[in-house]
Amino acid sequence: MKTEDWAEVYRVLLQKLPAYVRGARLTMCGLSSFLDAYIPLHEAEPLLNAKGGTPQAALSQELLRRASTGIGGEFYLNWPEGEIWVEKTLQFSRWGLGGSGAQAAQMLAVIGAPALMSLEDRSARQLSVIHPNVLVATNRGVVRCGELPMAQGRKPAHYIFEFTAGTQVGSIVPKRSSRTIVRFTDERLDNDPDFIRESIAASATAGGGILSGFNEISEQDIEAALGETVALAQAWRNQGLKTIHLELGDYATAKARDRVLEKLGRTFTSLGMSYSELRALCVGSPDAISKAFELSETLNLSRLCVHADTWASVITNSDPQRELEALLCGCLLASTRAERGQPCWPSGVPANAEFHPVPLEKFSKSGERFIVTCASPYLERPVATIGLGDTFLAGTLLVLGQAEPVSGNILLKNLYMNTTENTIDPGKLRSIQRVTTPDGFFLICALDHLSDFQELLDPDPKTVDYQRTGEAKIELIRSLASECSAFLLDARFGLAQVIASRALPGSVGLMASVEDEDYKPANVQRKTRFRENWSTRQMKLLGIDVCKLLWFYRPDSEVAEHQRGVLRSLVRECAELSLPLVVEPIWFPLEGEDPKSGAWKQRRVRGIVESAHEANSFGVDILKVEFPGYVETEEGRVKALEDCQKLDAGVNVPWMLLSAGVGYEAFKTQVEIACRAGGSGFMAGRSIWRDAASTHDPKKRESAAKDAASRLSELAAVTRQSGRPFAPKLEGKDLVRAFPEFWYANWHR
């Protein structure tokens, strides 16, 4: 295959990804999880300048050796005080989740696939980096990580020193981007008996299981760990689990690695490794692929998979076409993480990706085994290199764990909540039913505006007091309620007032904003500002159905990580209350950018799509999005439909369109395009009621209110004609599986 053809192959695969997520079965991810601290090696000056003869100098020398040769991997340094010195002296870029099984679980949860993860450390620091939808075992059954109570005690962290091709580190300039994982203590497998019990129970219907973490265990603990693992893997196999995958890892010695393969041999069916790990197996054998073939035969494997920088390959006795799809899916997810620096839903092939010639044919065969190879999207200067192999693993098992192969001509949509046991939240589902129409559409009028609403009531908003603002909102709600499935209101002027005044009918849903800010131009330092003395708990007590967050977000701004932290925290907080969360990502210009330029407008469209995908990856329940495009020309409308379809392909929750104050006719066109692409409705404000709010003559205001109601009615018709309803419904065995008898015993307990 020509290198230029691979991009199209990946684009086809991307269209099938939602179907793979919808058809995903549970992946059981063990057996070691921990916390990672990330450190840019070129910024670690106290380490690089350490005096000779010290542990710091020994660490620096080894890291520079690896960076100069482009080798990552991991190693153990016997320096008990190392953890304290590193955390006090060096600057971390971020914290993250560590462990091959854990990273795979994180990736699967981000895209909406079910994953059960072993977890010993349940401290606040550890839980803060785990996706809330990762499943964790407790003595009461399986729960989402977002519902897990924090515990005391924690495991030592691992320290990830990252280096980038072309960026000088000390006296060297690395030619290859990679990272080195450093440990100052020996690891052990997670002490998580609940995971053992629940994974065995689930293995009869699961899609696959992951074994990993053996390369970090001390000499005195390895025999016991291997014995326990053999017993677990055998129990999985006895229940009928077909795919049991061992991720090899980087070992300090060949002897330690070979002992793991010998002891675990015949218990796992799938083996994965990096190309450098394969080469380490090839002592006395110059042909790495021949060695891989030999290992497949010796261990009687169903598959042996190798991932390299520019290609991936698998030796298999299974369906080669399905294995190719698995490789492609793994490479696509890994390259997206390399581009974005974290696990997220891919919106396309990374823009700067290169495709290099592959060392083998796409399909070949030797004896009873196929060799399948694909080119992977290669980024010379990735944002991050950690976890790429584990992300690749998650993508391969997503495909291989399907009950049936996904057809290329069927594009299915994940209906928001997986039917895997314990993953449906009936509290959230009930709330979403209250803000949608009986046929499943979001027809929502937004009236949570603050100063910009007062400015419509009078050119001088200082003359508009609290009572006048509240009464104006009540008047609008009475006029428009018959055409809405729900209203979005603010705590200051709207929520209690419309309830106490009986302006809001009991049949109309109620959403509330949690922030205290407006759409005024943002800057590079803009952080979310929450309303003082107002909380999600108060929302729940008031009977609010959905919490809304206005989320100004640019991944390249100075406060991007802060904003991601805000969203992670709010997702967890809402999950604890069974309160659905709708997030409204807003793209804004940074200093020096011209929002009127063609280049900025194009970047804005990509940013809207990518921000929706990123917000989706945090586990939000609904998205309220800006329109990704411009509708003034036919060419613009065609392009906007394509970008709405890209947005839809990368989310597994219902999404609706915000109006952003555009003219009504333009907004109606936007709603029609968005709904054709998979949108489920709208949450509109000023485009609907601006005239009614700004008209001061009582008769003219009454007429303008009727016009606003007519606009809502028209938009409802457009939505129903073109949109995708959100009305998930379980019956029969699916209902019993999701809610077995006495389901409530483990719900929020």
PDB file of C-alpha atoms in Angstrom, residues 184-442:
ATOM      1  CA  PHE A 184      12.869   4.705  43.754  1.00  0.00           C
ATOM      2  CA  THR A 185      11.046   1.781  45.360  1.00  0.00           C
ATOM      3  CA  ASP A 186      10.073  -1.676  44.172  1.00  0.00           C
ATOM      4  CA  GLU A 187       6.471  -2.013  43.075  1.00  0.00           C
ATOM      5  CA  ARG A 188       3.989  -4.756  43.802  1.00  0.00           C
ATOM      6  CA  LEU A 189       0.769  -5.834  42.193  1.00  0.00           C
ATOM      7  CA  ASP A 190      -2.369  -4.124  43.466  1.00  0.00           C
ATOM      8  CA  ASN A 191      -3.719  -5.674  46.651  1.00  0.00           C
ATOM      9  CA  ASP A 192      -7.311  -5.584  45.418  1.00  0.00           C
ATOM     10  CA  PRO A 193      -9.221  -8.780  46.301  1.00  0.00           C
ATOM     11  CA  ASP A 194     -12.488  -7.151  45.205  1.00  0.00           C
ATOM     12  CA  PHE A 195     -11.088  -6.825  41.672  1.00  0.00           C
ATOM     13  CA  ILE A 196     -10.139 -10.512  41.682  1.00  0.00           C
ATOM     14  CA  ARG A 197     -13.653 -11.521  42.719  1.00  0.00           C
ATOM     15  CA  GLU A 198     -15.562  -9.185  40.410  1.00  0.00           C
ATOM     16  CA  SER A 199     -13.322  -9.801  37.379  1.00  0.00           C
ATOM     17  CA  ILE A 200     -13.779 -13.554  37.658  1.00  0.00           C
ATOM     18  CA  ALA A 201     -17.546 -13.060  37.896  1.00  0.00           C
ATOM     19  CA  ALA A 202     -17.521 -10.803  34.823  1.00  0.00           C
ATOM     20  CA  SER A 203     -15.125 -12.880  32.700  1.00  0.00           C
ATOM     21  CA  ALA A 204     -17.851 -15.066  31.201  1.00  0.00           C
ATOM     22  CA  THR A 205     -19.189 -12.113  29.185  1.00  0.00           C
ATOM     23  CA  ALA A 206     -16.171  -9.788  29.097  1.00  0.00           C
ATOM     24  CA  GLY A 207     -14.282  -8.906  25.932  1.00  0.00           C
ATOM     25  CA  GLY A 208     -10.759  -9.266  27.327  1.00  0.00           C
ATOM     26  CA  GLY A 209      -8.425  -9.053  30.299  1.00  0.00           C
ATOM     27  CA  ILE A 210      -5.045  -7.335  30.739  1.00  0.00           C
ATOM     28  CA  LEU A 211      -2.142  -8.597  32.862  1.00  0.00           C
ATOM     29  CA  SER A 212       0.734  -6.161  33.453  1.00  0.00           C
ATOM     30  CA  GLY A 213       3.126  -4.724  36.030  1.00  0.00           C
ATOM     31  CA  PHE A 214       5.484  -7.688  36.528  1.00  0.00           C
ATOM     32  CA  ASN A 215       8.571  -5.790  35.360  1.00  0.00           C
ATOM     33  CA  GLU A 216       8.470  -3.582  38.473  1.00  0.00           C
ATOM     34  CA  ILE A 217       8.201  -6.249  41.183  1.00  0.00           C
ATOM     35  CA  SER A 218      11.073  -7.010  43.520  1.00  0.00           C
ATOM     36  CA  GLU A 219      12.993 -10.287  43.446  1.00  0.00           C
ATOM     37  CA  GLN A 220      11.533 -11.426  46.763  1.00  0.00           C
ATOM     38  CA  ASP A 221       7.914 -10.764  45.735  1.00  0.00           C
ATOM     39  CA  ILE A 222       7.841 -11.944  42.122  1.00  0.00           C
ATOM     40  CA  GLU A 223       7.229 -15.670  42.709  1.00  0.00           C
ATOM     41  CA  ALA A 224       4.155 -15.075  44.857  1.00  0.00           C
ATOM     42  CA  ALA A 225       2.832 -12.476  42.407  1.00  0.00           C
ATOM     43  CA  LEU A 226       3.220 -14.841  39.458  1.00  0.00           C
ATOM     44  CA  GLY A 227       1.494 -17.651  41.327  1.00  0.00           C
ATOM     45  CA  GLU A 228      -1.484 -15.444  42.149  1.00  0.00           C
ATOM     46  CA  THR A 229      -1.660 -14.266  38.548  1.00  0.00           C
ATOM     47  CA  VAL A 230      -1.647 -17.808  37.149  1.00  0.00           C
ATOM     48  CA  ALA A 231      -4.604 -18.632  39.403  1.00  0.00           C
ATOM     49  CA  LEU A 232      -6.504 -15.502  38.264  1.00  0.00           C
ATOM     50  CA  ALA A 233      -5.839 -16.074  34.567  1.00  0.00           C
ATOM     51  CA  GLN A 234      -6.870 -19.702  34.856  1.00  0.00           C
ATOM     52  CA  ALA A 235     -10.107 -18.656  36.559  1.00  0.00           C
ATOM     53  CA  TRP A 236     -10.779 -16.221  33.702  1.00  0.00           C
ATOM     54  CA  ARG A 237     -10.173 -18.967  31.147  1.00  0.00           C
ATOM     55  CA  ASN A 238     -12.416 -21.381  33.021  1.00  0.00           C
ATOM     56  CA  GLN A 239     -15.213 -18.845  32.730  1.00  0.00           C
ATOM     57  CA  GLY A 240     -14.709 -18.684  28.956  1.00  0.00           C
ATOM     58  CA  LEU A 241     -12.613 -15.530  28.504  1.00  0.00           C
ATOM     59  CA  LYS A 242     -10.763 -15.871  25.197  1.00  0.00           C
ATOM     60  CA  THR A 243      -8.478 -12.827  25.133  1.00  0.00           C
ATOM     61  CA  ILE A 244      -6.068 -12.652  28.069  1.00  0.00           C
ATOM     62  CA  HIS A 245      -3.344 -10.173  27.189  1.00  0.00           C
ATOM     63  CA  LEU A 246       0.093  -9.851  28.796  1.00  0.00           C
ATOM     64  CA  GLU A 247       1.801  -6.499  28.157  1.00  0.00           C
ATOM     65  CA  LEU A 248       5.487  -7.304  28.460  1.00  0.00           C
ATOM     66  CA  GLY A 249       7.228  -4.110  29.589  1.00  0.00           C
ATOM     67  CA  ASP A 250      10.886  -3.156  30.025  1.00  0.00           C
ATOM     68  CA  TYR A 251      12.785  -5.434  32.441  1.00  0.00           C
ATOM     69  CA  ALA A 252      16.032  -4.722  34.251  1.00  0.00           C
ATOM     70  CA  THR A 253      17.425  -8.117  33.221  1.00  0.00           C
ATOM     71  CA  ALA A 254      16.660 -10.731  30.594  1.00  0.00           C
ATOM     72  CA  LYS A 255      16.491 -13.322  33.370  1.00  0.00           C
ATOM     73  CA  ALA A 256      13.633 -11.504  35.118  1.00  0.00           C
ATOM     74  CA  ARG A 257      11.726 -11.127  31.842  1.00  0.00           C
ATOM     75  CA  ASP A 258      12.185 -14.764  30.838  1.00  0.00           C
ATOM     76  CA  ARG A 259      11.013 -15.973  34.245  1.00  0.00           C
ATOM     77  CA  VAL A 260       7.737 -14.067  33.823  1.00  0.00           C
ATOM     78  CA  LEU A 261       7.184 -15.525  30.352  1.00  0.00           C
ATOM     79  CA  GLU A 262       7.985 -19.015  31.615  1.00  0.00           C
ATOM     80  CA  LYS A 263       5.758 -18.881  34.704  1.00  0.00           C
ATOM     81  CA  LEU A 264       2.802 -17.242  32.958  1.00  0.00           C
ATOM     82  CA  GLY A 265       3.202 -19.191  29.704  1.00  0.00           C
ATOM     83  CA  ARG A 266       0.058 -20.961  28.504  1.00  0.00           C
ATOM     84  CA  THR A 267      -2.150 -18.835  30.779  1.00  0.00           C
ATOM     85  CA  PHE A 268      -2.302 -15.809  28.466  1.00  0.00           C
ATOM     86  CA  THR A 269      -3.419 -15.900  24.836  1.00  0.00           C
ATOM     87  CA  SER A 270      -2.133 -12.516  23.630  1.00  0.00           C
ATOM     88  CA  LEU A 271       1.267 -10.862  24.121  1.00  0.00           C
ATOM     89  CA  GLY A 272       2.145  -7.221  23.437  1.00  0.00           C
ATOM     90  CA  MET A 273       5.404  -5.297  23.405  1.00  0.00           C
ATOM     91  CA  SER A 274       7.218  -2.341  21.885  1.00  0.00           C
ATOM     92  CA  TYR A 275       9.700  -2.862  19.083  1.00  0.00           C
ATOM     93  CA  SER A 276      12.579  -2.089  21.459  1.00  0.00           C
ATOM     94  CA  GLU A 277      11.292  -4.789  23.818  1.00  0.00           C
ATOM     95  CA  LEU A 278      11.142  -7.230  20.906  1.00  0.00           C
ATOM     96  CA  ARG A 279      14.725  -6.402  19.946  1.00  0.00           C
ATOM     97  CA  ALA A 280      15.796  -7.103  23.521  1.00  0.00           C
ATOM     98  CA  LEU A 281      14.474 -10.645  22.997  1.00  0.00           C
ATOM     99  CA  CYS A 282      16.584 -11.121  19.880  1.00  0.00           C
ATOM    100  CA  VAL A 283      19.984 -11.907  21.353  1.00  0.00           C
ATOM    101  CA  GLY A 284      21.588 -14.251  18.821  1.00  0.00           C
ATOM    102  CA  SER A 285      18.774 -13.690  16.313  1.00  0.00           C
ATOM    103  CA  PRO A 286      19.167 -10.683  13.966  1.00  0.00           C
ATOM    104  CA  ASP A 287      15.678 -11.108  12.519  1.00  0.00           C
ATOM    105  CA  ALA A 288      13.198  -9.646  15.040  1.00  0.00           C
ATOM    106  CA  ILE A 289      10.096 -10.862  13.199  1.00  0.00           C
ATOM    107  CA  SER A 290      11.430 -14.427  13.085  1.00  0.00           C
ATOM    108  CA  LYS A 291      11.979 -14.229  16.834  1.00  0.00           C
ATOM    109  CA  ALA A 292       8.419 -13.017  17.322  1.00  0.00           C
ATOM    110  CA  PHE A 293       7.178 -15.905  15.204  1.00  0.00           C
ATOM    111  CA  GLU A 294       9.198 -18.361  17.259  1.00  0.00           C
ATOM    112  CA  LEU A 295       7.809 -16.921  20.494  1.00  0.00           C
ATOM    113  CA  SER A 296       4.233 -17.200  19.192  1.00  0.00           C
ATOM    114  CA  GLU A 297       4.760 -20.883  18.496  1.00  0.00           C
ATOM    115  CA  THR A 298       6.582 -21.616  21.763  1.00  0.00           C
ATOM    116  CA  LEU A 299       3.917 -19.961  23.930  1.00  0.00           C
ATOM    117  CA  ASN A 300       1.048 -21.208  21.722  1.00  0.00           C
ATOM    118  CA  LEU A 301      -0.352 -17.679  21.422  1.00  0.00           C
ATOM    119  CA  SER A 302      -3.418 -16.600  19.502  1.00  0.00           C
ATOM    120  CA  ARG A 303      -1.644 -13.322  18.791  1.00  0.00           C
ATOM    121  CA  LEU A 304       1.623 -11.486  19.381  1.00  0.00           C
ATOM    122  CA  CYS A 305       1.526  -7.741  18.774  1.00  0.00           C
ATOM    123  CA  VAL A 306       4.398  -5.291  18.285  1.00  0.00           C
ATOM    124  CA  HIS A 307       4.088  -1.494  18.154  1.00  0.00           C
ATOM    125  CA  ALA A 308       6.838   0.757  16.808  1.00  0.00           C
ATOM    126  CA  ASP A 309       7.085   4.496  16.094  1.00  0.00           C
ATOM    127  CA  THR A 310       5.918   4.266  12.468  1.00  0.00           C
ATOM    128  CA  TRP A 311       4.215   0.865  12.212  1.00  0.00           C
ATOM    129  CA  ALA A 312       2.460  -1.880  14.122  1.00  0.00           C
ATOM    130  CA  SER A 313       2.283  -5.597  13.401  1.00  0.00           C
ATOM    131  CA  VAL A 314       0.596  -8.706  14.750  1.00  0.00           C
ATOM    132  CA  ILE A 315       1.236 -12.420  14.263  1.00  0.00           C
ATOM    133  CA  THR A 316      -2.101 -14.160  14.643  1.00  0.00           C
ATOM    134  CA  ASN A 317      -4.049 -17.332  13.955  1.00  0.00           C
ATOM    135  CA  SER A 318      -7.324 -15.367  13.986  1.00  0.00           C
ATOM    136  CA  ASP A 319      -9.200 -13.271  11.386  1.00  0.00           C
ATOM    137  CA  PRO A 320      -6.506 -11.067   9.759  1.00  0.00           C
ATOM    138  CA  GLN A 321      -8.990  -8.374   8.692  1.00  0.00           C
ATOM    139  CA  ARG A 322     -10.260  -7.971  12.214  1.00  0.00           C
ATOM    140  CA  GLU A 323      -6.696  -7.826  13.476  1.00  0.00           C
ATOM    141  CA  LEU A 324      -5.944  -5.054  10.977  1.00  0.00           C
ATOM    142  CA  GLU A 325      -8.913  -3.072  12.303  1.00  0.00           C
ATOM    143  CA  ALA A 326      -7.542  -3.611  15.824  1.00  0.00           C
ATOM    144  CA  LEU A 327      -4.093  -2.319  14.839  1.00  0.00           C
ATOM    145  CA  LEU A 328      -5.597   0.715  13.111  1.00  0.00           C
ATOM    146  CA  CYS A 329      -7.784   1.558  16.074  1.00  0.00           C
ATOM    147  CA  GLY A 330      -4.862   1.266  18.464  1.00  0.00           C
ATOM    148  CA  CYS A 331      -2.612   3.430  16.290  1.00  0.00           C
ATOM    149  CA  LEU A 332      -5.296   6.087  15.815  1.00  0.00           C
ATOM    150  CA  LEU A 333      -5.951   6.449  19.546  1.00  0.00           C
ATOM    151  CA  ALA A 334      -2.215   6.473  20.335  1.00  0.00           C
ATOM    152  CA  SER A 335      -1.402   9.107  17.707  1.00  0.00           C
ATOM    153  CA  THR A 336      -4.254  11.288  18.958  1.00  0.00           C
ATOM    154  CA  ARG A 337      -2.813  11.097  22.469  1.00  0.00           C
ATOM    155  CA  ALA A 338       0.635  11.937  21.110  1.00  0.00           C
ATOM    156  CA  GLU A 339      -0.840  14.999  19.387  1.00  0.00           C
ATOM    157  CA  ARG A 340      -2.999  16.210  22.282  1.00  0.00           C
ATOM    158  CA  GLY A 341      -0.908  15.075  25.245  1.00  0.00           C
ATOM    159  CA  GLN A 342      -3.709  13.097  26.896  1.00  0.00           C
ATOM    160  CA  PRO A 343      -6.281  10.409  26.077  1.00  0.00           C
ATOM    161  CA  CYS A 344      -9.143  11.835  24.018  1.00  0.00           C
ATOM    162  CA  TRP A 345     -11.568  11.009  21.239  1.00  0.00           C
ATOM    163  CA  PRO A 346      -9.904  11.403  17.819  1.00  0.00           C
ATOM    164  CA  SER A 347     -11.412  14.022  15.528  1.00  0.00           C
ATOM    165  CA  GLY A 348      -9.282  12.871  12.578  1.00  0.00           C
ATOM    166  CA  VAL A 349      -5.792  11.825  11.645  1.00  0.00           C
ATOM    167  CA  PRO A 350      -3.374  14.218  13.432  1.00  0.00           C
ATOM    168  CA  ALA A 351      -2.669  17.188  11.170  1.00  0.00           C
ATOM    169  CA  ASN A 352       1.132  16.826  11.212  1.00  0.00           C
ATOM    170  CA  ALA A 353       1.203  13.042  11.029  1.00  0.00           C
ATOM    171  CA  GLU A 354       3.556  11.331   8.588  1.00  0.00           C
ATOM    172  CA  PHE A 355       3.219   7.836   7.119  1.00  0.00           C
ATOM    173  CA  HIS A 356       6.421   5.913   6.521  1.00  0.00           C
ATOM    174  CA  PRO A 357       6.944   2.720   4.506  1.00  0.00           C
ATOM    175  CA  VAL A 358       6.267  -0.391   6.592  1.00  0.00           C
ATOM    176  CA  PRO A 359       8.847  -3.201   6.952  1.00  0.00           C
ATOM    177  CA  LEU A 360       6.376  -5.959   6.013  1.00  0.00           C
ATOM    178  CA  GLU A 361       3.487  -6.510   3.648  1.00  0.00           C
ATOM    179  CA  LYS A 362       0.036  -5.545   4.834  1.00  0.00           C
ATOM    180  CA  PHE A 363      -0.997  -9.218   4.862  1.00  0.00           C
ATOM    181  CA  SER A 364       1.274 -12.261   4.654  1.00  0.00           C
ATOM    182  CA  LYS A 365       1.110 -15.814   5.910  1.00  0.00           C
ATOM    183  CA  SER A 366       3.502 -18.447   7.223  1.00  0.00           C
ATOM    184  CA  GLY A 367       2.083 -21.842   8.060  1.00  0.00           C
ATOM    185  CA  GLU A 368      -1.126 -21.392  10.036  1.00  0.00           C
ATOM    186  CA  ARG A 369      -0.358 -17.865  11.142  1.00  0.00           C
ATOM    187  CA  PHE A 370      -0.964 -14.524   9.455  1.00  0.00           C
ATOM    188  CA  ILE A 371       1.282 -11.494   9.776  1.00  0.00           C
ATOM    189  CA  VAL A 372      -0.693  -8.241   9.586  1.00  0.00           C
ATOM    190  CA  THR A 373       1.057  -4.857   9.426  1.00  0.00           C
ATOM    191  CA  CYS A 374      -0.056  -1.244   9.171  1.00  0.00           C
ATOM    192  CA  ALA A 375       1.611   2.155   9.094  1.00  0.00           C
ATOM    193  CA  SER A 376       0.908   4.300  12.147  1.00  0.00           C
ATOM    194  CA  PRO A 377       0.484   8.100  12.080  1.00  0.00           C
ATOM    195  CA  TYR A 378       3.921   9.327  13.176  1.00  0.00           C
ATOM    196  CA  LEU A 379       4.520  12.683  14.897  1.00  0.00           C
ATOM    197  CA  GLU A 380       8.137  13.817  14.984  1.00  0.00           C
ATOM    198  CA  ARG A 381       7.475  16.199  17.879  1.00  0.00           C
ATOM    199  CA  PRO A 382       4.638  14.745  19.955  1.00  0.00           C
ATOM    200  CA  VAL A 383       3.158  16.678  22.849  1.00  0.00           C
ATOM    201  CA  ALA A 384       3.606  13.564  25.020  1.00  0.00           C
ATOM    202  CA  THR A 385       5.073  10.081  24.684  1.00  0.00           C
ATOM    203  CA  ILE A 386       3.995   8.403  27.918  1.00  0.00           C
ATOM    204  CA  GLY A 387       1.169   5.890  27.729  1.00  0.00           C
ATOM    205  CA  LEU A 388       1.135   5.590  23.943  1.00  0.00           C
ATOM    206  CA  GLY A 389       1.685   1.829  24.018  1.00  0.00           C
ATOM    207  CA  ASP A 390      -1.041   1.386  26.627  1.00  0.00           C
ATOM    208  CA  THR A 391      -3.410   3.585  24.605  1.00  0.00           C
ATOM    209  CA  PHE A 392      -2.592   1.452  21.557  1.00  0.00           C
ATOM    210  CA  LEU A 393      -3.442  -1.627  23.622  1.00  0.00           C
ATOM    211  CA  ALA A 394      -6.824  -0.149  24.589  1.00  0.00           C
ATOM    212  CA  GLY A 395      -7.698   0.431  20.927  1.00  0.00           C
ATOM    213  CA  THR A 396      -6.755  -3.102  19.878  1.00  0.00           C
ATOM    214  CA  LEU A 397      -8.796  -4.731  22.657  1.00  0.00           C
ATOM    215  CA  LEU A 398     -11.762  -2.452  21.908  1.00  0.00           C
ATOM    216  CA  VAL A 399     -11.979  -4.065  18.471  1.00  0.00           C
ATOM    217  CA  LEU A 400     -11.037  -7.608  19.473  1.00  0.00           C
ATOM    218  CA  GLY A 401     -13.457  -7.590  22.399  1.00  0.00           C
ATOM    219  CA  GLN A 402     -16.538  -7.110  20.209  1.00  0.00           C
ATOM    220  CA  ALA A 403     -19.126  -9.872  20.324  1.00  0.00           C
ATOM    221  CA  GLU A 404     -19.423  -9.523  16.548  1.00  0.00           C
ATOM    222  CA  PRO A 405     -17.243  -7.634  14.034  1.00  0.00           C
ATOM    223  CA  VAL A 406     -18.499  -4.144  13.199  1.00  0.00           C
ATOM    224  CA  SER A 407     -19.771  -3.820   9.646  1.00  0.00           C
ATOM    225  CA  GLY A 408     -18.144  -1.089   7.612  1.00  0.00           C
ATOM    226  CA  ASN A 409     -21.452   0.179   6.231  1.00  0.00           C
ATOM    227  CA  ILE A 410     -23.223   0.577   9.572  1.00  0.00           C
ATOM    228  CA  LEU A 411     -22.545   3.709  11.599  1.00  0.00           C
ATOM    229  CA  LEU A 412     -24.104   3.253  15.028  1.00  0.00           C
ATOM    230  CA  LYS A 413     -24.375   5.811  17.820  1.00  0.00           C
ATOM    231  CA  ASN A 414     -23.564   5.169  21.457  1.00  0.00           C
ATOM    232  CA  LEU A 415     -26.780   5.886  23.326  1.00  0.00           C
ATOM    233  CA  TYR A 416     -25.023   7.702  26.162  1.00  0.00           C
ATOM    234  CA  MET A 417     -25.243   4.997  28.787  1.00  0.00           C
ATOM    235  CA  ASN A 418     -23.651   1.589  28.315  1.00  0.00           C
ATOM    236  CA  THR A 419     -25.790  -1.363  29.314  1.00  0.00           C
ATOM    237  CA  THR A 420     -22.881  -2.868  31.219  1.00  0.00           C
ATOM    238  CA  GLU A 421     -23.869  -3.747  34.771  1.00  0.00           C
ATOM    239  CA  ASN A 422     -23.767  -0.817  37.213  1.00  0.00           C
ATOM    240  CA  THR A 423     -23.007   1.858  34.617  1.00  0.00           C
ATOM    241  CA  ILE A 424     -26.526   3.255  34.149  1.00  0.00           C
ATOM    242  CA  ASP A 425     -27.433   5.965  36.634  1.00  0.00           C
ATOM    243  CA  PRO A 426     -31.244   5.970  36.906  1.00  0.00           C
ATOM    244  CA  GLY A 427     -31.128   9.274  38.777  1.00  0.00           C
ATOM    245  CA  LYS A 428     -29.391  11.032  35.895  1.00  0.00           C
ATOM    246  CA  LEU A 429     -31.576   9.295  33.329  1.00  0.00           C
ATOM    247  CA  ARG A 430     -34.736  10.450  35.088  1.00  0.00           C
ATOM    248  CA  SER A 431     -33.473  14.029  35.191  1.00  0.00           C
ATOM    249  CA  ILE A 432     -32.698  14.009  31.482  1.00  0.00           C
ATOM    250  CA  GLN A 433     -36.162  12.638  30.771  1.00  0.00           C
ATOM    251  CA  ARG A 434     -37.577  15.707  32.531  1.00  0.00           C
ATOM    252  CA  VAL A 435     -35.709  18.210  30.333  1.00  0.00           C
ATOM    253  CA  THR A 436     -36.519  16.486  27.030  1.00  0.00           C
ATOM    254  CA  THR A 437     -39.793  16.135  25.187  1.00  0.00           C
ATOM    255  CA  PRO A 438     -41.662  12.801  25.363  1.00  0.00           C
ATOM    256  CA  ASP A 439     -40.142  11.933  21.971  1.00  0.00           C
ATOM    257  CA  GLY A 440     -36.609  12.682  23.184  1.00  0.00           C
ATOM    258  CA  PHE A 441     -35.619  16.181  21.983  1.00  0.00           C
ATOM    259  CA  PHE A 442     -33.983  19.086  23.830  1.00  0.00           C
TER     260      PHE A 442
END
